[in-house]
mmCIF file of N, CA and C in Angstrom:
data_model
loop_
_atom_site.group_PDB
_atom_site.id
_atom_site.type_symbol
_atom_site.label_atom_id
_atom_site.label_comp_id
_atom_site.label_asym_id
_atom_site.label_seq_id
_atom_site.Cartn_x
_atom_site.Cartn_y
_atom_site.Cartn_z
ATOM 1 N N MET X 1 -3.355 10.608 4.370
ATOM 2 C CA MET X 1 -3.880 10.515 3.021
ATOM 3 C C MET X 1 -3.162 9.374 2.307
ATOM 4 N N TYR X 2 -3.920 8.648 1.499
ATOM 5 C CA TYR X 2 -3.340 7.569 0.727
ATOM 6 C C TYR X 2 -3.868 7.638 -0.703
ATOM 7 N N ALA X 3 -3.205 6.894 -1.586
ATOM 8 C CA ALA X 3 -3.625 6.845 -2.988
ATOM 9 C C ALA X 3 -3.417 5.431 -3.506
ATOM 10 N N ILE X 4 -4.169 5.087 -4.524
ATOM 11 C CA ILE X 4 -3.978 3.820 -5.221
ATOM 12 C C ILE X 4 -3.503 4.160 -6.624
ATOM 13 N N ILE X 5 -2.293 3.686 -6.957
ATOM 14 C CA ILE X 5 -1.691 3.992 -8.259
ATOM 15 C C ILE X 5 -1.551 2.703 -9.066
ATOM 16 N N ALA X 6 -1.452 2.849 -10.370
ATOM 17 C CA ALA X 6 -1.252 1.709 -11.262
ATOM 18 C C ALA X 6 0.050 1.915 -12.022
ATOM 19 N N THR X 7 0.909 0.897 -11.984
ATOM 20 C CA THR X 7 2.149 0.921 -12.743
ATOM 21 C C THR X 7 2.617 -0.510 -12.952
ATOM 22 N N GLY X 8 3.136 -0.789 -14.122
ATOM 23 C CA GLY X 8 3.657 -2.118 -14.406
ATOM 24 C C GLY X 8 2.613 -3.208 -14.379
ATOM 25 N N GLY X 9 1.352 -2.869 -14.662
ATOM 26 C CA GLY X 9 0.297 -3.862 -14.674
ATOM 27 C C GLY X 9 -0.203 -4.258 -13.291
ATOM 28 N N LYS X 10 0.230 -3.534 -12.261
ATOM 29 C CA LYS X 10 -0.182 -3.824 -10.891
ATOM 30 C C LYS X 10 -0.713 -2.554 -10.244
ATOM 31 N N GLN X 11 -1.410 -2.727 -9.123
ATOM 32 C CA GLN X 11 -1.929 -1.591 -8.375
ATOM 33 C C GLN X 11 -1.298 -1.579 -6.994
ATOM 34 N N TYR X 12 -0.949 -0.388 -6.505
ATOM 35 C CA TYR X 12 -0.288 -0.228 -5.216
ATOM 36 C C TYR X 12 -1.026 0.808 -4.383
ATOM 37 N N LYS X 13 -1.230 0.509 -3.105
ATOM 38 C CA LYS X 13 -1.782 1.478 -2.168
ATOM 39 C C LYS X 13 -0.589 2.134 -1.479
ATOM 40 N N VAL X 14 -0.458 3.458 -1.632
ATOM 41 C CA VAL X 14 0.704 4.175 -1.109
ATOM 42 C C VAL X 14 0.265 5.338 -0.235
ATOM 43 N N ALA X 15 1.124 5.697 0.695
ATOM 44 C CA ALA X 15 0.938 6.874 1.542
ATOM 45 C C ALA X 15 2.256 7.629 1.556
ATOM 46 N N GLU X 16 2.229 8.884 1.999
ATOM 47 C CA GLU X 16 3.451 9.677 2.049
ATOM 48 C C GLU X 16 4.454 9.033 2.993
ATOM 49 N N GLY X 17 5.712 8.934 2.529
ATOM 50 C CA GLY X 17 6.768 8.333 3.333
ATOM 51 C C GLY X 17 6.976 6.854 3.094
ATOM 52 N N ASP X 18 6.069 6.198 2.354
ATOM 53 C CA ASP X 18 6.210 4.766 2.071
ATOM 54 C C ASP X 18 7.363 4.514 1.108
ATOM 55 N N VAL X 19 7.993 3.357 1.251
ATOM 56 C CA VAL X 19 9.005 2.898 0.306
ATOM 57 C C VAL X 19 8.442 1.649 -0.362
ATOM 58 N N ILE X 20 8.324 1.691 -1.693
ATOM 59 C CA ILE X 20 7.719 0.577 -2.427
ATOM 60 C C ILE X 20 8.670 0.102 -3.518
ATOM 61 N N ARG X 21 8.457 -1.141 -3.942
ATOM 62 C CA ARG X 21 9.194 -1.715 -5.059
ATOM 63 C C ARG X 21 8.208 -1.960 -6.192
ATOM 64 N N VAL X 22 8.478 -1.383 -7.356
ATOM 65 C CA VAL X 22 7.610 -1.542 -8.523
ATOM 66 C C VAL X 22 8.416 -2.159 -9.657
ATOM 67 N N GLU X 23 7.721 -2.576 -10.709
ATOM 68 C CA GLU X 23 8.406 -3.096 -11.887
ATOM 69 C C GLU X 23 9.373 -2.026 -12.405
ATOM 70 N N LYS X 24 10.447 -2.453 -13.027
ATOM 71 C CA LYS X 24 11.533 -1.554 -13.421
ATOM 72 C C LYS X 24 11.041 -0.378 -14.264
ATOM 73 N N LEU X 25 11.416 0.827 -13.828
ATOM 74 C CA LEU X 25 11.143 2.054 -14.561
ATOM 75 C C LEU X 25 12.456 2.564 -15.122
ATOM 76 N N ASP X 26 12.414 3.216 -16.265
ATOM 77 C CA ASP X 26 13.624 3.697 -16.926
ATOM 78 C C ASP X 26 13.971 5.107 -16.426
ATOM 79 N N VAL X 27 14.413 5.200 -15.160
ATOM 80 C CA VAL X 27 14.809 6.471 -14.550
ATOM 81 C C VAL X 27 16.080 6.256 -13.737
ATOM 82 N N GLU X 28 16.804 7.347 -13.518
ATOM 83 C CA GLU X 28 18.057 7.286 -12.767
ATOM 84 C C GLU X 28 17.793 7.374 -11.263
ATOM 85 N N PRO X 29 18.591 6.678 -10.446
ATOM 86 C CA PRO X 29 18.462 6.827 -8.987
ATOM 87 C C PRO X 29 18.725 8.276 -8.562
ATOM 88 N N GLY X 30 17.920 8.769 -7.625
ATOM 89 C CA GLY X 30 18.039 10.143 -7.155
ATOM 90 C C GLY X 30 17.098 11.108 -7.857
ATOM 91 N N SER X 31 16.529 10.696 -8.979
ATOM 92 C CA SER X 31 15.629 11.588 -9.709
ATOM 93 C C SER X 31 14.200 11.438 -9.186
ATOM 94 N N GLU X 32 13.341 12.339 -9.650
ATOM 95 C CA GLU X 32 11.938 12.334 -9.220
ATOM 96 C C GLU X 32 11.085 11.716 -10.317
ATOM 97 N N TYR X 33 10.058 10.964 -9.895
ATOM 98 C CA TYR X 33 9.134 10.332 -10.834
ATOM 99 C C TYR X 33 7.716 10.681 -10.412
ATOM 100 N N VAL X 34 6.861 11.003 -11.374
ATOM 101 C CA VAL X 34 5.480 11.393 -11.085
ATOM 102 C C VAL X 34 4.539 10.347 -11.679
ATOM 103 N N PHE X 35 3.684 9.773 -10.836
ATOM 104 C CA PHE X 35 2.655 8.843 -11.284
ATOM 105 C C PHE X 35 1.389 9.652 -11.561
ATOM 106 N N ASP X 36 0.909 9.589 -12.806
ATOM 107 C CA ASP X 36 -0.323 10.306 -13.141
ATOM 108 C C ASP X 36 -1.509 9.357 -13.241
ATOM 109 N N GLN X 37 -1.266 8.055 -13.200
ATOM 110 C CA GLN X 37 -2.353 7.068 -13.213
ATOM 111 C C GLN X 37 -2.769 6.786 -11.775
ATOM 112 N N VAL X 38 -3.520 7.710 -11.183
ATOM 113 C CA VAL X 38 -4.003 7.581 -9.811
ATOM 114 C C VAL X 38 -5.459 7.120 -9.886
ATOM 115 N N LEU X 39 -5.717 5.933 -9.366
ATOM 116 C CA LEU X 39 -7.049 5.337 -9.470
ATOM 117 C C LEU X 39 -7.988 5.817 -8.378
ATOM 118 N N ALA X 40 -7.440 6.121 -7.195
ATOM 119 C CA ALA X 40 -8.266 6.588 -6.078
ATOM 120 C C ALA X 40 -7.386 7.365 -5.109
ATOM 121 N N VAL X 41 -7.999 8.340 -4.433
ATOM 122 C CA VAL X 41 -7.318 9.119 -3.395
ATOM 123 C C VAL X 41 -8.209 9.091 -2.166
ATOM 124 N N GLY X 42 -7.643 8.672 -1.045
ATOM 125 C CA GLY X 42 -8.409 8.580 0.193
ATOM 126 C C GLY X 42 -7.820 9.465 1.262
ATOM 127 N N GLY X 43 -8.600 9.766 2.242
ATOM 128 C CA GLY X 43 -8.205 10.622 3.353
ATOM 129 C C GLY X 43 -9.451 10.886 4.160
ATOM 130 N N ASP X 44 -9.863 12.150 4.224
ATOM 131 C CA ASP X 44 -11.132 12.483 4.871
ATOM 132 C C ASP X 44 -12.310 11.880 4.099
ATOM 133 N N GLU X 45 -12.218 11.950 2.770
ATOM 134 C CA GLU X 45 -13.234 11.328 1.927
ATOM 135 C C GLU X 45 -12.532 10.632 0.765
ATOM 136 N N LEU X 46 -13.131 9.569 0.284
ATOM 137 C CA LEU X 46 -12.557 8.772 -0.794
ATOM 138 C C LEU X 46 -13.012 9.316 -2.139
ATOM 139 N N VAL X 47 -12.044 9.586 -3.026
ATOM 140 C CA VAL X 47 -12.336 10.031 -4.390
ATOM 141 C C VAL X 47 -11.898 8.912 -5.322
ATOM 142 N N ILE X 48 -12.850 8.350 -6.051
ATOM 143 C CA ILE X 48 -12.568 7.242 -6.963
ATOM 144 C C ILE X 48 -12.642 7.758 -8.382
ATOM 145 N N GLY X 49 -11.622 7.464 -9.166
ATOM 146 C CA GLY X 49 -11.571 7.913 -10.553
ATOM 147 C C GLY X 49 -12.317 6.979 -11.482
ATOM 148 N N GLN X 50 -12.642 7.503 -12.668
ATOM 149 C CA GLN X 50 -13.336 6.702 -13.672
ATOM 150 C C GLN X 50 -12.640 6.862 -15.009
ATOM 151 N N PRO X 51 -11.565 6.244 -15.358
ATOM 152 C CA PRO X 51 -10.803 5.281 -14.574
ATOM 153 C C PRO X 51 -9.750 5.919 -13.663
ATOM 154 N N THR X 52 -9.351 7.179 -13.929
ATOM 155 C CA THR X 52 -8.355 7.827 -13.066
ATOM 156 C C THR X 52 -8.931 9.114 -12.485
ATOM 157 N N VAL X 53 -8.326 9.581 -11.403
ATOM 158 C CA VAL X 53 -8.749 10.823 -10.761
ATOM 159 C C VAL X 53 -8.120 11.975 -11.534
ATOM 160 N N ALA X 54 -8.928 12.888 -12.037
ATOM 161 C CA ALA X 54 -8.432 14.012 -12.833
ATOM 162 C C ALA X 54 -7.628 14.959 -11.959
ATOM 163 N N GLY X 55 -6.433 15.299 -12.408
ATOM 164 C CA GLY X 55 -5.587 16.260 -11.698
ATOM 165 C C GLY X 55 -4.800 15.678 -10.544
ATOM 166 N N ALA X 56 -4.981 14.420 -10.215
ATOM 167 C CA ALA X 56 -4.262 13.813 -9.099
ATOM 168 C C ALA X 56 -2.901 13.312 -9.573
ATOM 169 N N ALA X 57 -1.913 13.393 -8.679
ATOM 170 C CA ALA X 57 -0.562 12.933 -8.997
ATOM 171 C C ALA X 57 0.122 12.465 -7.724
ATOM 172 N N VAL X 58 1.021 11.531 -7.886
ATOM 173 C CA VAL X 58 1.836 11.041 -6.776
ATOM 174 C C VAL X 58 3.285 11.235 -7.172
ATOM 175 N N LYS X 59 4.035 11.999 -6.362
ATOM 176 C CA LYS X 59 5.444 12.248 -6.634
ATOM 177 C C LYS X 59 6.287 11.325 -5.774
ATOM 178 N N ALA X 60 7.309 10.743 -6.404
ATOM 179 C CA ALA X 60 8.187 9.813 -5.694
ATOM 180 C C ALA X 60 9.629 10.065 -6.097
ATOM 181 N N THR X 61 10.546 9.733 -5.193
ATOM 182 C CA THR X 61 11.971 9.827 -5.458
ATOM 183 C C THR X 61 12.512 8.424 -5.674
ATOM 184 N N VAL X 62 13.315 8.247 -6.729
ATOM 185 C CA VAL X 62 13.881 6.943 -7.041
ATOM 186 C C VAL X 62 15.057 6.688 -6.104
ATOM 187 N N MET X 63 14.942 5.620 -5.308
ATOM 188 C CA MET X 63 15.989 5.279 -4.349
ATOM 189 C C MET X 63 17.050 4.369 -4.977
ATOM 190 N N ASP X 64 16.578 3.353 -5.734
ATOM 191 C CA ASP X 64 17.507 2.330 -6.209
ATOM 192 C C ASP X 64 16.925 1.612 -7.422
ATOM 193 N N GLN X 65 17.813 1.115 -8.277
ATOM 194 C CA GLN X 65 17.472 0.203 -9.367
ATOM 195 C C GLN X 65 18.209 -1.090 -9.046
ATOM 196 N N ALA X 66 17.509 -2.188 -8.876
ATOM 197 C CA ALA X 66 18.168 -3.430 -8.485
ATOM 198 C C ALA X 66 17.412 -4.621 -9.030
ATOM 199 N N ARG X 67 17.890 -5.805 -8.616
ATOM 200 C CA ARG X 67 17.240 -7.052 -9.000
ATOM 201 C C ARG X 67 16.934 -7.846 -7.745
ATOM 202 N N ALA X 68 15.797 -8.531 -7.754
ATOM 203 C CA ALA X 68 15.345 -9.302 -6.598
ATOM 204 C C ALA X 68 16.196 -10.561 -6.439
ATOM 205 N N LYS X 69 15.960 -11.284 -5.342
ATOM 206 C CA LYS X 69 16.656 -12.544 -5.119
ATOM 207 C C LYS X 69 16.283 -13.540 -6.206
ATOM 208 N N LYS X 70 17.178 -14.482 -6.446
ATOM 209 C CA LYS X 70 16.957 -15.462 -7.495
ATOM 210 C C LYS X 70 15.848 -16.437 -7.111
ATOM 211 N N VAL X 71 14.981 -16.690 -8.078
ATOM 212 C CA VAL X 71 13.921 -17.681 -7.937
ATOM 213 C C VAL X 71 14.321 -18.864 -8.812
ATOM 214 N N ILE X 72 14.355 -20.058 -8.227
ATOM 215 C CA ILE X 72 14.735 -21.253 -8.972
ATOM 216 C C ILE X 72 13.490 -21.874 -9.608
ATOM 217 N N VAL X 73 13.579 -22.122 -10.914
ATOM 218 C CA VAL X 73 12.513 -22.782 -11.651
ATOM 219 C C VAL X 73 13.044 -24.164 -12.005
ATOM 220 N N TYR X 74 12.425 -25.220 -11.468
ATOM 221 C CA TYR X 74 12.895 -26.585 -11.684
ATOM 222 C C TYR X 74 11.788 -27.408 -12.329
ATOM 223 N N LYS X 75 12.089 -27.954 -13.503
ATOM 224 C CA LYS X 75 11.126 -28.796 -14.210
ATOM 225 C C LYS X 75 11.622 -30.236 -14.161
ATOM 226 N N TYR X 76 10.689 -31.158 -13.956
ATOM 227 C CA TYR X 76 11.043 -32.557 -13.785
ATOM 228 C C TYR X 76 9.908 -33.434 -14.303
ATOM 229 N N LYS X 77 10.270 -34.434 -15.054
ATOM 230 C CA LYS X 77 9.291 -35.429 -15.482
ATOM 231 C C LYS X 77 9.812 -36.797 -15.074
ATOM 232 N N ARG X 78 9.000 -37.522 -14.366
ATOM 233 C CA ARG X 78 9.445 -38.806 -13.840
ATOM 234 C C ARG X 78 9.605 -39.841 -14.943
ATOM 235 N N LYS X 79 10.459 -40.787 -14.691
ATOM 236 C CA LYS X 79 10.706 -41.974 -15.519
ATOM 237 C C LYS X 79 11.339 -41.673 -16.877
ATOM 238 N N THR X 80 11.593 -40.414 -17.199
ATOM 239 C CA THR X 80 12.164 -40.100 -18.512
ATOM 240 C C THR X 80 13.561 -39.515 -18.413
ATOM 241 N N GLY X 81 14.002 -39.179 -17.216
ATOM 242 C CA GLY X 81 15.322 -38.572 -17.053
ATOM 243 C C GLY X 81 15.340 -37.094 -17.402
ATOM 244 N N TYR X 82 14.174 -36.478 -17.469
ATOM 245 C CA TYR X 82 14.092 -35.069 -17.843
ATOM 246 C C TYR X 82 14.168 -34.189 -16.606
ATOM 247 N N HIS X 83 15.223 -33.380 -16.537
ATOM 248 C CA HIS X 83 15.405 -32.390 -15.476
ATOM 249 C C HIS X 83 15.831 -31.097 -16.142
ATOM 250 N N LYS X 84 15.266 -29.991 -15.727
ATOM 251 C CA LYS X 84 15.689 -28.698 -16.253
ATOM 252 C C LYS X 84 15.660 -27.694 -15.117
ATOM 253 N N LYS X 85 16.787 -27.054 -14.866
ATOM 254 C CA LYS X 85 16.890 -26.081 -13.790
ATOM 255 C C LYS X 85 17.184 -24.716 -14.399
ATOM 256 N N ASN X 86 16.420 -23.730 -13.957
ATOM 257 C CA ASN X 86 16.579 -22.376 -14.492
ATOM 258 C C ASN X 86 16.399 -21.395 -13.346
ATOM 259 N N GLY X 87 17.043 -20.250 -13.425
ATOM 260 C CA GLY X 87 16.900 -19.225 -12.407
ATOM 261 C C GLY X 87 16.439 -17.918 -13.027
ATOM 262 N N HIS X 88 15.787 -17.081 -12.209
ATOM 263 C CA HIS X 88 15.290 -15.797 -12.703
ATOM 264 C C HIS X 88 15.429 -14.745 -11.611
ATOM 265 N N ARG X 89 15.934 -13.577 -11.978
ATOM 266 C CA ARG X 89 16.002 -12.434 -11.069
ATOM 267 C C ARG X 89 15.236 -11.282 -11.698
ATOM 268 N N GLN X 90 14.160 -10.862 -11.044
ATOM 269 C CA GLN X 90 13.303 -9.808 -11.571
ATOM 270 C C GLN X 90 13.891 -8.434 -11.237
ATOM 271 N N ALA X 91 13.957 -7.569 -12.223
ATOM 272 C CA ALA X 91 14.437 -6.200 -12.012
ATOM 273 C C ALA X 91 13.324 -5.359 -11.391
ATOM 274 N N TYR X 92 13.692 -4.466 -10.464
ATOM 275 C CA TYR X 92 12.706 -3.601 -9.819
ATOM 276 C C TYR X 92 13.294 -2.221 -9.585
ATOM 277 N N THR X 93 12.413 -1.268 -9.313
ATOM 278 C CA THR X 93 12.789 0.091 -8.944
ATOM 279 C C THR X 93 12.220 0.360 -7.558
ATOM 280 N N GLU X 94 13.065 0.844 -6.655
ATOM 281 C CA GLU X 94 12.632 1.162 -5.303
ATOM 282 C C GLU X 94 12.351 2.665 -5.228
ATOM 283 N N LEU X 95 11.158 3.020 -4.745
ATOM 284 C CA LEU X 95 10.715 4.410 -4.714
ATOM 285 C C LEU X 95 10.299 4.819 -3.314
ATOM 286 N N LYS X 96 10.532 6.084 -2.980
ATOM 287 C CA LYS X 96 10.042 6.660 -1.733
ATOM 288 C C LYS X 96 8.989 7.684 -2.112
ATOM 289 N N ILE X 97 7.766 7.524 -1.577
ATOM 290 C CA ILE X 97 6.657 8.415 -1.913
ATOM 291 C C ILE X 97 6.816 9.730 -1.164
ATOM 292 N N ASP X 98 6.876 10.847 -1.915
ATOM 293 C CA ASP X 98 7.081 12.165 -1.329
ATOM 294 C C ASP X 98 5.768 12.882 -1.059
ATOM 295 N N SER X 99 4.895 12.951 -2.058
ATOM 296 C CA SER X 99 3.662 13.711 -1.881
ATOM 297 C C SER X 99 2.539 13.148 -2.739
ATOM 298 N N ILE X 100 1.323 13.396 -2.253
ATOM 299 C CA ILE X 100 0.102 12.998 -2.968
ATOM 300 C C ILE X 100 -0.740 14.252 -3.121
ATOM 301 N N THR X 101 -1.105 14.578 -4.372
ATOM 302 C CA THR X 101 -1.945 15.758 -4.618
ATOM 303 C C THR X 101 -3.247 15.307 -5.280
ATOM 304 N N LYS X 102 -4.349 15.968 -4.896
ATOM 305 C CA LYS X 102 -5.665 15.642 -5.464
ATOM 306 C C LYS X 102 -5.879 16.415 -6.746
#
């Protein structure tokens, strides 16, 4: 069984036992988080929500709160001597999917 959930402005296809990285959630590592914005649930038959599936939920355990590798942003304009270097590390939450209920 799998589900499509929405969080942080993105959509994720998840199944039980998957480990995913989502935009940072304000929860402690080791705690449980429930996604109630389930867009579709698949398995024997596909159930598509309008916009969400009523009564469906995805339970996950928070594994870690961390930041991704640094991405270098470099701006350059020729002939003017303009150089600008900047770095960014995106915060994320790592989750392990425990169960999917319809």
